[in-house]
Coordinates of N, CA and C in Angstrom, one line a residue:
X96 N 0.8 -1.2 0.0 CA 0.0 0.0 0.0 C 0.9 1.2 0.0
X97 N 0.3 2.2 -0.2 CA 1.0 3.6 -0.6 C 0.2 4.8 0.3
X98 N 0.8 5.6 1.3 CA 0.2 6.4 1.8 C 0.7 7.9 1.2
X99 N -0.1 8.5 1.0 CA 0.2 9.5 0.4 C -0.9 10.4 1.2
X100 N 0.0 11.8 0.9 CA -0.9 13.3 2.0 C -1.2 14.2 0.9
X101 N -2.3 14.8 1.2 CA -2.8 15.3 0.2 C -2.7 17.3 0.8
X102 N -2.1 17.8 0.0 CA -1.2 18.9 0.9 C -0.2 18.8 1.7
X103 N 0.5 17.8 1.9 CA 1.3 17.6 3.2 C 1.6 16.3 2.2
X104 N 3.1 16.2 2.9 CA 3.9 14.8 2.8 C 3.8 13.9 3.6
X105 N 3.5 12.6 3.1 CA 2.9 11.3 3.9 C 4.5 10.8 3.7
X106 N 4.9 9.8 5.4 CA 6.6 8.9 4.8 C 5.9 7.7 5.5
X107 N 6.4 6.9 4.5 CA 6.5 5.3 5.2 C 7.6 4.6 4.3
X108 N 7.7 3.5 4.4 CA 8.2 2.2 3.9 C 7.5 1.8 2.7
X109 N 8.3 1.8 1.5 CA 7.7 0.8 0.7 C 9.0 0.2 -0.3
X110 N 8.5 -1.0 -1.4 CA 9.0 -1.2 -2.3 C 9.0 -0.3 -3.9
X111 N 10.2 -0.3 -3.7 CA 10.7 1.4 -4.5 C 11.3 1.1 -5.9
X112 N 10.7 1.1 -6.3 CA 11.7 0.4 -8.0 C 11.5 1.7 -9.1
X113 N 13.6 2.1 -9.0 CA 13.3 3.5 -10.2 C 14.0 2.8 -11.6
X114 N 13.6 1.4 -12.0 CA 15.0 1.2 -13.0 C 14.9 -0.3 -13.0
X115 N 15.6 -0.9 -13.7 CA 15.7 -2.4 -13.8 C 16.5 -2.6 -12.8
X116 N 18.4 -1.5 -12.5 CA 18.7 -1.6 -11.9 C 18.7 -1.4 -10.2
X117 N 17.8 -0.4 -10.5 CA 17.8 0.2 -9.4 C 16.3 -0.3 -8.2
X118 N 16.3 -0.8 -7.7 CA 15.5 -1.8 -6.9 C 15.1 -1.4 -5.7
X119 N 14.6 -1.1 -4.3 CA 15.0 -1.0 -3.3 C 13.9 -2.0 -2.4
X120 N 13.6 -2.8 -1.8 CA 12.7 -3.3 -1.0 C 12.1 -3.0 -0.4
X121 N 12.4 -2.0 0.8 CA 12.0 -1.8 1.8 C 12.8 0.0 2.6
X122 N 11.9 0.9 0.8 CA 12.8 2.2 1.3 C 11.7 3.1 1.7
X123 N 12.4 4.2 2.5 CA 11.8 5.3 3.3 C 11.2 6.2 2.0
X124 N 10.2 7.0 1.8 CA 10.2 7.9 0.7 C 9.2 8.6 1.6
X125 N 8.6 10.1 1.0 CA 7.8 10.8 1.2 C 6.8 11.0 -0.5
X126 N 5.5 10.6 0.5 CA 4.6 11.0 -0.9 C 3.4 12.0 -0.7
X127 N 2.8 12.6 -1.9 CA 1.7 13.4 -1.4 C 1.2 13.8 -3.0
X128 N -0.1 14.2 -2.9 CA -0.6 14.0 -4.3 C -1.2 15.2 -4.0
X129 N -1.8 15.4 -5.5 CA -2.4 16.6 -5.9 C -4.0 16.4 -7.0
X130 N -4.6 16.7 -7.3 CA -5.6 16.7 -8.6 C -5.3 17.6 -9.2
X131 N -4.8 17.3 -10.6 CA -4.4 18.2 -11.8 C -5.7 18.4 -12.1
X132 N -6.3 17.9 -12.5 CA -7.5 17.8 -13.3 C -8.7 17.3 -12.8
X133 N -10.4 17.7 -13.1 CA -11.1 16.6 -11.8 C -11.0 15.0 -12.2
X134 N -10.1 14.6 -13.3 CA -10.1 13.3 -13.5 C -8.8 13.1 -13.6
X135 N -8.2 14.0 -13.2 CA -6.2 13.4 -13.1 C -5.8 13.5 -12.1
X136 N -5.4 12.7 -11.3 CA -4.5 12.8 -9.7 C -3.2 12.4 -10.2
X137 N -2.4 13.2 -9.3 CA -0.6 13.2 -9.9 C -0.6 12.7 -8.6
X138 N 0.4 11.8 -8.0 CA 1.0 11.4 -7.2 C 2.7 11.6 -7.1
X139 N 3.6 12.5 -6.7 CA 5.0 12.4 -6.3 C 5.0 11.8 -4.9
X140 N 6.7 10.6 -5.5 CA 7.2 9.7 -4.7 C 8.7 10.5 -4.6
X141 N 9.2 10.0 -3.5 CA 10.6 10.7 -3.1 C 11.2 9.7 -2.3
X142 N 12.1 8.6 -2.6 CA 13.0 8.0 -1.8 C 14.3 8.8 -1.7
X143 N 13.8 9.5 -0.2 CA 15.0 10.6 0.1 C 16.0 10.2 0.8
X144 N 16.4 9.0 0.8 CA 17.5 8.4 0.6 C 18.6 8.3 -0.2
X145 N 18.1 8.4 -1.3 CA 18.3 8.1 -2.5 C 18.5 9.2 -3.5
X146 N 19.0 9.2 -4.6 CA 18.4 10.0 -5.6 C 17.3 10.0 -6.5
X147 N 16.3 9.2 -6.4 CA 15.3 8.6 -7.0 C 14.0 9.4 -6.4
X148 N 13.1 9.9 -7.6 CA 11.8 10.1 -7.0 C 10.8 9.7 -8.7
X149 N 9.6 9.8 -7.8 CA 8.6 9.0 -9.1 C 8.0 9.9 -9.2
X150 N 7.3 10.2 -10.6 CA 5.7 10.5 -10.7 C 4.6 9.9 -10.8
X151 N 3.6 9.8 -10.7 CA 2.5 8.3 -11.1 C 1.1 9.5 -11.6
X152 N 0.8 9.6 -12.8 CA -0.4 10.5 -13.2 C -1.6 9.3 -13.7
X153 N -2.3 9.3 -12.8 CA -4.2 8.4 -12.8 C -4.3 9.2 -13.8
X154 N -5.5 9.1 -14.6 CA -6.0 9.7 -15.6 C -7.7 8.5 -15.7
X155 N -8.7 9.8 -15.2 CA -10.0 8.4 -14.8 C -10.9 9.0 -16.1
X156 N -11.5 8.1 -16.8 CA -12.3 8.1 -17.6 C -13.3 7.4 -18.6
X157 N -14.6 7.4 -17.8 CA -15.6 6.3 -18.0 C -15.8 5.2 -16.8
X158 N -14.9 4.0 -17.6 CA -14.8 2.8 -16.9 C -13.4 2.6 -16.8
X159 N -12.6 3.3 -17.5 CA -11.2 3.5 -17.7 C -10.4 4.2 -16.9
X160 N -9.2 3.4 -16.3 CA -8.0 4.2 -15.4 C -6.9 4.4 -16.1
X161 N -5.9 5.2 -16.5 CA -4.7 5.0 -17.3 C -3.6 5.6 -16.3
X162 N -2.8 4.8 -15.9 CA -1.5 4.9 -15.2 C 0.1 5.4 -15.9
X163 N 0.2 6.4 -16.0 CA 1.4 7.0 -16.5 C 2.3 7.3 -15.5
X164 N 3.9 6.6 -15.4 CA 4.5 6.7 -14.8 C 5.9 7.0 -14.7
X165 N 6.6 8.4 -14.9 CA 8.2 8.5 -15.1 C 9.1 8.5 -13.8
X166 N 9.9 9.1 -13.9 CA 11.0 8.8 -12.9 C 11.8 10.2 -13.2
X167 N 12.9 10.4 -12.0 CA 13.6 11.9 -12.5 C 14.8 11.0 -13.3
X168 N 15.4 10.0 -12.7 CA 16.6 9.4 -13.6 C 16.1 8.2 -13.4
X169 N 17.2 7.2 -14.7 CA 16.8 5.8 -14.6 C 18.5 5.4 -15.4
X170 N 18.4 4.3 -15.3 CA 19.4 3.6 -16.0 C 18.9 3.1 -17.5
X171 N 18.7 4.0 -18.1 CA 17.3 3.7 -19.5 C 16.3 4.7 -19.7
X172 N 15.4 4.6 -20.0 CA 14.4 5.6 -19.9 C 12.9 5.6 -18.7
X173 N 13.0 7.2 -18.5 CA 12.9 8.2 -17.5 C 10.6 7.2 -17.8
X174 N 10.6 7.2 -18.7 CA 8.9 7.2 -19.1 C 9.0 5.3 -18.5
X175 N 8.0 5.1 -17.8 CA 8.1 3.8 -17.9 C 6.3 3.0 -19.1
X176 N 5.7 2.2 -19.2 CA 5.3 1.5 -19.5 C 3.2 2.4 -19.2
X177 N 2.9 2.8 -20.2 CA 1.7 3.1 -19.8 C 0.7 1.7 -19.7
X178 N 0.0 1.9 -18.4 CA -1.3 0.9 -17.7 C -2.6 1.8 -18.3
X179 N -3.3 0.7 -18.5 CA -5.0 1.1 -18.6 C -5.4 -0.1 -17.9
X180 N -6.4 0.5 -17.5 CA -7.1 -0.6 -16.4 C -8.7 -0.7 -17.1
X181 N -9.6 -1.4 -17.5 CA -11.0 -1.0 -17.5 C -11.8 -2.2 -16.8
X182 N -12.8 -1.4 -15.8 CA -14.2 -2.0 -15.3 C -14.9 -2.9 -16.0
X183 N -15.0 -4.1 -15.6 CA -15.6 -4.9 -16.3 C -16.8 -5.5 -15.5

């Protein structure tokens, strides 16, 4: 699970992956999200540990969720793999 603050930075523990190489199990980060749009929630991730932080942009529409996700650096590229989810 993912806690995230909405105005404010949420920190816990999670499994943190910025990269093929770059892995972490069980890292500290700070998250907290925003609504870009009334159907877009942005989520920033920050393993401040590290040099790694994520973006994660929901994008809701219909029955459809679409998951867009980059990175500030990666060992390859920064965009990872877009998700669509639909209600069935």
């Amino acid at each position: 699970s993912l806690l995230c603050g909405y105005g404010k930075w949420s920190t816990g523990r999670v499994e943190f992956t910025a990269g093929h190489l770059a892995n972490f199990p069980n890292e500290p980060i700070a998250s907290s999200f925003a609504w870009e749009h009334d159907n877009t929630c942005v989520i920033k991730q920050f393993a401040f540990e590290t040099p790694f932080s994520a973006t994660l942009k929901l994008t809701f529409s219909n029955d459809q969720v679409t998951l867009e996700r980059t990175s500030n650096v990666a060992f390859g590229s920064t965009k990872w793999t877009t998700l669509v989810g639909t209600r069935k």
